[in-house]
Amino acid sequence: MKLGVMSDSHDNVPNVKRAVALFNEIGVDLVVHAGDFIAPFAIDPLADLNCHVVGVFGNNDGERVVLVKKFEAIGGEVHPNLASTSLGDTTIAVMHYPELAIPIAKSGEYDIVVYGHTHKIDIQKEESLLLNPGETGGWTTGKATIAVVELEALEATIYEL
């Protein structure tokens, strides 16, 4: 099984479309988004995913009521601060901030802990796999990235869009 991971897309709809196409090509079983979609129209391309999508709000997300409705319309779900989900027997926590993610990862309560906010790729494996896929939007670093986690090996691969 495979988990698709994205964060900080910041209204870059063309990159979200690229991410969706790549996730579908790879055949991920679930996609998580660690926040900062920004506007509701940025959710529309996620409707083309061939799997379920779970997200959390980031610090730049406005119009949250409409974002929730957009997620519901595509059959996904979005949470205010923390999303707790699973894929097979693998438990996954998703949040926007590293200040929350790092202690949760150290607790070992989840197999995978995903965060965003920093726009920097971070992969650490201790008690949990701690993962920041970088930024899907590519506005800050000039590099648009996503990640795919192979659940059996609990290993993440970064893909540039």
mmCIF file of C-alpha atoms in Angstrom:
data_model
loop_
_atom_site.group_PDB
_atom_site.id
_atom_site.type_symbol
_atom_site.label_atom_id
_atom_site.label_comp_id
_atom_site.label_asym_id
_atom_site.label_seq_id
_atom_site.Cartn_x
_atom_site.Cartn_y
_atom_site.Cartn_z
ATOM 1 C CA MET A 1 0.000 0.000 0.000
ATOM 2 C CA LYS A 2 1.079 3.560 -0.721
ATOM 3 C CA LEU A 3 0.388 6.897 0.930
ATOM 4 C CA GLY A 4 0.558 10.141 -1.059
ATOM 5 C CA VAL A 5 1.662 13.194 0.919
ATOM 6 C CA MET A 6 1.448 16.865 0.010
ATOM 7 C CA SER A 7 1.473 20.199 1.791
ATOM 8 C CA ASP A 8 1.538 23.932 1.261
ATOM 9 C CA SER A 9 0.036 23.998 -2.216
ATOM 10 C CA HIS A 10 -0.817 27.712 -1.797
ATOM 11 C CA ASP A 11 -3.309 28.019 -4.671
ATOM 12 C CA ASN A 12 -0.889 26.601 -7.251
ATOM 13 C CA VAL A 13 -3.589 24.701 -9.135
ATOM 14 C CA PRO A 14 -1.286 23.529 -11.974
ATOM 15 C CA ASN A 15 1.015 21.895 -9.407
ATOM 16 C CA VAL A 16 -1.916 20.330 -7.562
ATOM 17 C CA LYS A 17 -3.019 18.853 -10.905
ATOM 18 C CA ARG A 18 0.521 17.520 -11.465
ATOM 19 C CA ALA A 19 0.517 15.992 -7.971
ATOM 20 C CA VAL A 20 -2.871 14.342 -8.571
ATOM 21 C CA ALA A 21 -1.693 12.905 -11.902
ATOM 22 C CA LEU A 22 1.471 11.524 -10.299
ATOM 23 C CA PHE A 23 -0.409 10.036 -7.326
ATOM 24 C CA ASN A 24 -2.832 8.364 -9.741
ATOM 25 C CA GLU A 25 0.015 7.095 -11.916
ATOM 26 C CA ILE A 26 1.837 5.620 -8.914
ATOM 27 C CA GLY A 27 -1.404 4.180 -7.571
ATOM 28 C CA VAL A 28 -1.512 5.591 -4.059
ATOM 29 C CA ASP A 29 -4.247 4.300 -1.767
ATOM 30 C CA LEU A 30 -4.725 7.488 0.266
ATOM 31 C CA VAL A 31 -3.565 11.105 -0.028
ATOM 32 C CA VAL A 32 -3.005 13.400 2.946
ATOM 33 C CA HIS A 33 -2.523 17.170 2.690
ATOM 34 C CA ALA A 34 -0.853 18.980 5.611
ATOM 35 C CA GLY A 35 -2.533 22.335 5.032
ATOM 36 C CA ASP A 36 -2.235 25.711 3.354
ATOM 37 C CA PHE A 37 -4.531 25.038 0.412
ATOM 38 C CA ILE A 38 -5.485 28.750 0.670
ATOM 39 C CA ALA A 39 -8.658 29.317 -1.417
ATOM 40 C CA PRO A 40 -11.515 26.862 -1.972
ATOM 41 C CA PHE A 41 -10.890 26.660 -5.745
ATOM 42 C CA ALA A 42 -7.552 24.979 -4.980
ATOM 43 C CA ILE A 43 -9.447 21.888 -3.785
ATOM 44 C CA ASP A 44 -11.142 21.216 -7.137
ATOM 45 C CA PRO A 45 -8.253 19.256 -8.736
ATOM 46 C CA LEU A 46 -8.256 16.823 -5.791
ATOM 47 C CA ALA A 47 -11.591 15.514 -7.109
ATOM 48 C CA ASP A 48 -9.600 13.686 -9.805
ATOM 49 C CA LEU A 49 -7.735 11.529 -7.273
ATOM 50 C CA ASN A 50 -8.412 7.801 -7.564
ATOM 51 C CA CYS A 51 -8.440 7.531 -3.763
ATOM 52 C CA HIS A 52 -9.655 9.225 -0.591
ATOM 53 C CA VAL A 53 -8.057 12.494 0.555
ATOM 54 C CA VAL A 54 -7.657 13.750 4.129
ATOM 55 C CA GLY A 55 -6.423 17.234 4.958
ATOM 56 C CA VAL A 56 -5.878 19.690 7.784
ATOM 57 C CA PHE A 57 -6.032 23.453 7.835
ATOM 58 C CA GLY A 58 -2.837 25.495 7.772
ATOM 59 C CA ASN A 59 -2.189 29.016 8.978
ATOM 60 C CA ASN A 60 -3.017 30.600 5.599
ATOM 61 C CA ASP A 61 -6.284 28.841 4.864
ATOM 62 C CA GLY A 62 -9.178 31.263 4.528
ATOM 63 C CA GLU A 63 -12.857 30.635 3.885
ATOM 64 C CA ARG A 64 -12.733 27.499 6.012
ATOM 65 C CA VAL A 65 -16.470 26.892 5.849
ATOM 66 C CA VAL A 66 -16.290 26.771 2.046
ATOM 67 C CA LEU A 67 -13.138 24.629 2.169
ATOM 68 C CA VAL A 68 -15.019 22.088 4.291
ATOM 69 C CA LYS A 69 -17.867 22.078 1.751
ATOM 70 C CA LYS A 70 -15.389 21.599 -1.128
ATOM 71 C CA PHE A 71 -13.812 18.622 0.649
ATOM 72 C CA GLU A 72 -17.246 17.124 1.333
ATOM 73 C CA ALA A 73 -18.186 17.603 -2.340
ATOM 74 C CA ILE A 74 -15.209 15.525 -3.485
ATOM 75 C CA GLY A 75 -15.745 12.851 -0.817
ATOM 76 C CA GLY A 76 -12.733 13.934 1.211
ATOM 77 C CA GLU A 77 -12.363 15.261 4.707
ATOM 78 C CA VAL A 78 -10.566 18.196 6.284
ATOM 79 C CA HIS A 79 -9.851 18.770 9.985
ATOM 80 C CA PRO A 80 -9.041 21.929 11.967
ATOM 81 C CA ASN A 81 -5.709 20.943 13.591
ATOM 82 C CA LEU A 82 -5.071 17.210 13.600
ATOM 83 C CA ALA A 83 -6.275 14.420 11.346
ATOM 84 C CA SER A 84 -5.933 10.900 12.637
ATOM 85 C CA THR A 85 -6.445 8.220 10.008
ATOM 86 C CA SER A 86 -5.164 4.829 8.982
ATOM 87 C CA LEU A 87 -4.316 2.868 5.893
ATOM 88 C CA GLY A 88 -4.432 -0.847 6.483
ATOM 89 C CA ASP A 89 -2.739 -1.364 9.845
ATOM 90 C CA THR A 90 -0.665 1.825 9.539
ATOM 91 C CA THR A 91 -1.733 4.743 11.726
ATOM 92 C CA ILE A 92 -1.224 8.256 10.387
ATOM 93 C CA ALA A 93 -1.369 11.682 12.030
ATOM 94 C CA VAL A 94 -1.500 14.813 9.880
ATOM 95 C CA MET A 95 -1.028 18.378 11.089
ATOM 96 C CA HIS A 96 0.381 21.626 9.780
ATOM 97 C CA TYR A 97 2.879 22.635 12.451
ATOM 98 C CA PRO A 98 6.201 20.979 13.324
ATOM 99 C CA GLU A 99 5.781 22.086 16.933
ATOM 100 C CA LEU A 100 2.921 19.592 17.162
ATOM 101 C CA ALA A 101 4.337 16.935 14.854
ATOM 102 C CA ILE A 102 7.729 16.422 16.467
ATOM 103 C CA PRO A 103 6.491 15.481 19.962
ATOM 104 C CA ILE A 104 3.720 13.317 18.505
ATOM 105 C CA ALA A 105 6.294 11.487 16.353
ATOM 106 C CA LYS A 106 8.549 10.981 19.387
ATOM 107 C CA SER A 107 5.634 9.471 21.309
ATOM 108 C CA GLY A 108 5.416 6.578 18.855
ATOM 109 C CA GLU A 109 1.613 6.738 19.026
ATOM 110 C CA TYR A 110 1.396 6.815 15.209
ATOM 111 C CA ASP A 111 3.387 4.960 12.572
ATOM 112 C CA ILE A 112 3.560 8.058 10.335
ATOM 113 C CA VAL A 113 3.389 11.715 11.370
ATOM 114 C CA VAL A 114 3.021 14.272 8.557
ATOM 115 C CA TYR A 115 3.419 18.018 8.831
ATOM 116 C CA GLY A 116 3.982 21.049 6.604
ATOM 117 C CA HIS A 117 4.369 24.786 7.250
ATOM 118 C CA THR A 118 8.164 25.053 6.839
ATOM 119 C CA HIS A 119 8.163 24.317 3.080
ATOM 120 C CA LYS A 120 11.268 22.183 3.717
ATOM 121 C CA ILE A 121 11.609 18.469 3.094
ATOM 122 C CA ASP A 122 12.144 16.549 6.311
ATOM 123 C CA ILE A 123 12.270 12.773 6.688
ATOM 124 C CA GLN A 124 13.169 11.280 10.052
ATOM 125 C CA LYS A 125 12.619 7.751 11.238
ATOM 126 C CA GLU A 126 12.752 7.065 14.942
ATOM 127 C CA GLU A 127 9.683 6.062 16.949
ATOM 128 C CA SER A 128 7.533 7.117 13.976
ATOM 129 C CA LEU A 129 8.246 8.139 10.415
ATOM 130 C CA LEU A 130 8.192 11.955 10.612
ATOM 131 C CA LEU A 131 7.628 13.502 7.207
ATOM 132 C CA ASN A 132 7.349 16.942 5.674
ATOM 133 C CA PRO A 133 7.049 16.598 1.875
ATOM 134 C CA GLY A 134 8.186 20.161 1.238
ATOM 135 C CA GLU A 135 5.894 22.483 -0.682
ATOM 136 C CA THR A 136 3.575 21.467 -3.479
ATOM 137 C CA GLY A 137 3.126 25.099 -4.493
ATOM 138 C CA GLY A 138 6.805 25.752 -5.101
ATOM 139 C CA TRP A 139 6.397 29.493 -4.498
ATOM 140 C CA THR A 140 8.842 29.826 -1.588
ATOM 141 C CA THR A 141 11.705 27.493 -2.496
ATOM 142 C CA GLY A 142 11.216 27.309 -6.248
ATOM 143 C CA LYS A 143 10.951 23.526 -5.896
ATOM 144 C CA ALA A 144 7.526 21.846 -5.913
ATOM 145 C CA THR A 145 7.547 18.464 -4.194
ATOM 146 C CA ILE A 146 5.310 15.694 -2.890
ATOM 147 C CA ALA A 147 6.081 12.390 -1.193
ATOM 148 C CA VAL A 148 4.972 8.794 -1.496
ATOM 149 C CA VAL A 149 5.358 6.415 1.431
ATOM 150 C CA GLU A 150 5.627 2.681 0.823
ATOM 151 C CA LEU A 151 3.824 1.364 3.881
ATOM 152 C CA GLU A 152 5.420 -2.072 3.980
ATOM 153 C CA ALA A 153 8.933 -0.616 4.283
ATOM 154 C CA LEU A 154 7.757 2.638 5.904
ATOM 155 C CA GLU A 155 10.018 4.574 3.532
ATOM 156 C CA ALA A 156 9.296 7.915 1.877
ATOM 157 C CA THR A 157 10.330 8.994 -1.608
ATOM 158 C CA ILE A 158 10.249 12.637 -2.636
ATOM 159 C CA TYR A 159 9.044 13.530 -6.129
ATOM 160 C CA GLU A 160 9.609 16.874 -7.814
ATOM 161 C CA LEU A 161 6.686 18.152 -9.877
#
